[in-house]
């Protein structure tokens, strides 16, 4: 069975042009079929400021009104996605940019209003693999921005980590699938202020302990939830750490396993 | 031989949400393989104003500095392209949004600086059909924004009419290709102020006369240049007029023929 690498890159790589160029140069060299998922980094917030659109956050999550959705679509699916695709082409990695609307690849539903109205935020309902599969079969690397749609013409803002895990799960039948979350830290840390305190392995049992003792908190909570969700759905290998872990197995990082 | 329709829609359709919805509803019903090309209408100018970026024009053409290229990429490839793709999905027309960077489909080169420096403007050098062909073979409608790339990582702003004619020419070997330029007028007009003065047929001979007597001028000059260029390169049918001509053959429009 062929291996498919599903790789999510975080905002810090996108915000730093040199880091992005260097990452894409290495990424282009990865031999196996691969899918890249990206968000928009600080660019969306910067554009909102330039347009005098207020950024409203609730517990670290962006409230997406119509104007904010426009900004996110422009930055994520426009500027960032096309910049990445053009740079990959320059590195001889033939790629096609995707939102979930393209090829009807990721269908989501608008999050129901409960305590908070998150606006145009979508929770993934279904991944349709055929068109992505056709591209992978033709040696193309799909590059996904964190935008989905509801099949009724509405674009929706969707968490990039979730898109990565849902794509990995959707392809777990056709490939031996590996899921990589690349961000600015070396992995899941025991002490958030000490980048050397990486927890190298987390399994279902130790996960519960780390949750209980509060080691896993804030932004790491949804990321690890996505990891264990993928693990339960036949994704074979799940890693969290700096992008360097993709190109050198000896680089310290966190591996999630059963 | 199968017929491929290559359809360019102008800014006026994009600027009017009802007109766009109605057009896309009809477009989705067109049975034959088809490619849609769009610009960004007034949205790019509006965003430039909101961001306090000066719009500099030279003889009706936008000067594209780095900031303007960002705006165009965000509006054309982001907001407009993804909105169209999501609306087509809602009309059961499976589509994938493209810039020329995606699939390395349209390669251009930065226009050399002569009397005017147009900035990041690209003239089409090559159309690569394989990936678009794969999508067409799988029943997918490619939707192109007027952005290309130079294969060295640089995105470039490219005339949408030119992209349409170059795509039509590139597929003229594999299909009986038809090229449609849809805009706000009924066709090429004898009197620009009289929408009933449509010249229904223009051939190589009458084209020369219309050029000499000044009937064809301003924005119509490059459009017709694209038409005759396509005609000389095996495009079978070329029409200019309102979108309605696509869905009803009796609607008055201009046909370009040998």
mmCIF file of C-alpha atoms in Angstrom, chain A residues 47 50-51 67 70 73-75 77-79 82-83 85-87 89-90 94-99 101-104 131 134-135 138 140 149 151-153 155, chain B residues 47 50-51 67 70 73-75 77-79 82-83 85-87 89-90 94-99 101-104 131 134-135 138 140 149 151-153 155:
data_model
loop_
_atom_site.group_PDB
_atom_site.id
_atom_site.type_symbol
_atom_site.label_atom_id
_atom_site.label_comp_id
_atom_site.label_asym_id
_atom_site.label_seq_id
_atom_site.Cartn_x
_atom_site.Cartn_y
_atom_site.Cartn_z
ATOM 1 C CA UNK A 47 -6.028 42.877 6.203
ATOM 2 C CA UNK A 50 -6.343 47.783 6.939
ATOM 3 C CA UNK A 51 -10.040 47.525 6.044
ATOM 4 C CA UNK A 67 -17.120 40.705 5.997
ATOM 5 C CA UNK A 70 -14.697 37.683 2.671
ATOM 6 C CA UNK A 73 -11.544 33.789 1.603
ATOM 7 C CA UNK A 74 -9.397 36.479 -0.030
ATOM 8 C CA UNK A 75 -6.355 35.817 2.152
ATOM 9 C CA UNK A 77 -7.886 30.878 -0.820
ATOM 10 C CA UNK A 78 -6.477 33.843 -2.769
ATOM 11 C CA UNK A 79 -3.180 35.320 -1.656
ATOM 12 C CA UNK A 82 -1.883 30.936 -4.939
ATOM 13 C CA UNK A 83 1.471 32.080 -3.528
ATOM 14 C CA UNK A 85 1.047 26.929 -5.493
ATOM 15 C CA UNK A 86 3.255 29.272 -7.563
ATOM 16 C CA UNK A 87 6.247 28.615 -5.277
ATOM 17 C CA UNK A 89 5.603 25.086 -9.293
ATOM 18 C CA UNK A 90 8.930 26.948 -9.147
ATOM 19 C CA UNK A 94 2.968 20.348 -9.747
ATOM 20 C CA UNK A 95 0.121 21.382 -7.466
ATOM 21 C CA UNK A 96 -3.479 22.575 -7.608
ATOM 22 C CA UNK A 97 -5.010 24.840 -4.957
ATOM 23 C CA UNK A 98 -8.265 23.744 -3.369
ATOM 24 C CA UNK A 99 -10.949 25.020 -1.091
ATOM 25 C CA UNK A 101 -15.888 24.019 -2.649
ATOM 26 C CA UNK A 102 -13.480 22.990 -5.430
ATOM 27 C CA UNK A 103 -14.417 19.547 -6.681
ATOM 28 C CA UNK A 104 -17.053 19.571 -3.908
ATOM 29 C CA UNK A 131 -11.401 14.495 -7.719
ATOM 30 C CA UNK A 134 -7.703 11.787 -9.771
ATOM 31 C CA UNK A 135 -5.170 14.562 -9.174
ATOM 32 C CA UNK A 138 -1.732 12.254 -12.004
ATOM 33 C CA UNK A 140 -0.474 16.480 -8.582
ATOM 34 C CA UNK A 149 -18.796 25.038 1.621
ATOM 35 C CA UNK A 151 -23.338 22.656 -1.045
ATOM 36 C CA UNK A 152 -25.909 25.480 -1.071
ATOM 37 C CA UNK A 153 -23.538 28.161 -2.278
ATOM 38 C CA UNK A 155 -18.520 29.318 1.813
ATOM 39 C CA UNK B 47 -10.830 46.829 -2.041
ATOM 40 C CA UNK B 50 -10.677 50.425 1.387
ATOM 41 C CA UNK B 51 -6.967 49.672 1.781
ATOM 42 C CA UNK B 67 0.307 45.687 -3.487
ATOM 43 C CA UNK B 70 -1.965 41.125 -3.871
ATOM 44 C CA UNK B 73 -4.990 37.811 -6.344
ATOM 45 C CA UNK B 74 -7.185 38.101 -3.260
ATOM 46 C CA UNK B 75 -10.243 39.334 -5.166
ATOM 47 C CA UNK B 77 -8.521 34.015 -7.226
ATOM 48 C CA UNK B 78 -9.992 34.239 -3.705
ATOM 49 C CA UNK B 79 -13.349 35.935 -3.264
ATOM 50 C CA UNK B 82 -14.471 30.621 -4.734
ATOM 51 C CA UNK B 83 -17.877 32.334 -4.742
ATOM 52 C CA UNK B 85 -17.273 27.648 -7.603
ATOM 53 C CA UNK B 86 -19.520 27.383 -4.512
ATOM 54 C CA UNK B 87 -22.517 28.696 -6.481
ATOM 55 C CA UNK B 89 -21.720 23.375 -6.793
ATOM 56 C CA UNK B 90 -25.102 24.532 -5.462
ATOM 57 C CA UNK B 94 -18.951 20.184 -10.240
ATOM 58 C CA UNK B 95 -16.169 22.708 -10.756
ATOM 59 C CA UNK B 96 -12.595 23.429 -9.682
ATOM 60 C CA UNK B 97 -11.170 26.950 -9.475
ATOM 61 C CA UNK B 98 -7.908 27.623 -11.275
ATOM 62 C CA UNK B 99 -5.297 30.292 -11.633
ATOM 63 C CA UNK B 101 -0.311 28.596 -11.405
ATOM 64 C CA UNK B 102 -2.638 25.700 -10.558
ATOM 65 C CA UNK B 103 -1.587 22.628 -12.493
ATOM 66 C CA UNK B 104 1.006 24.903 -14.135
ATOM 67 C CA UNK B 131 -4.446 18.620 -15.894
ATOM 68 C CA UNK B 134 -8.040 15.247 -16.832
ATOM 69 C CA UNK B 135 -10.669 17.331 -15.043
ATOM 70 C CA UNK B 138 -13.984 13.585 -15.193
ATOM 71 C CA UNK B 140 -15.413 18.844 -13.952
ATOM 72 C CA UNK B 149 2.515 32.681 -13.158
ATOM 73 C CA UNK B 151 7.166 29.253 -13.347
ATOM 74 C CA UNK B 152 9.661 31.021 -11.080
ATOM 75 C CA UNK B 153 7.209 31.642 -8.240
ATOM 76 C CA UNK B 155 2.108 35.439 -9.913
#
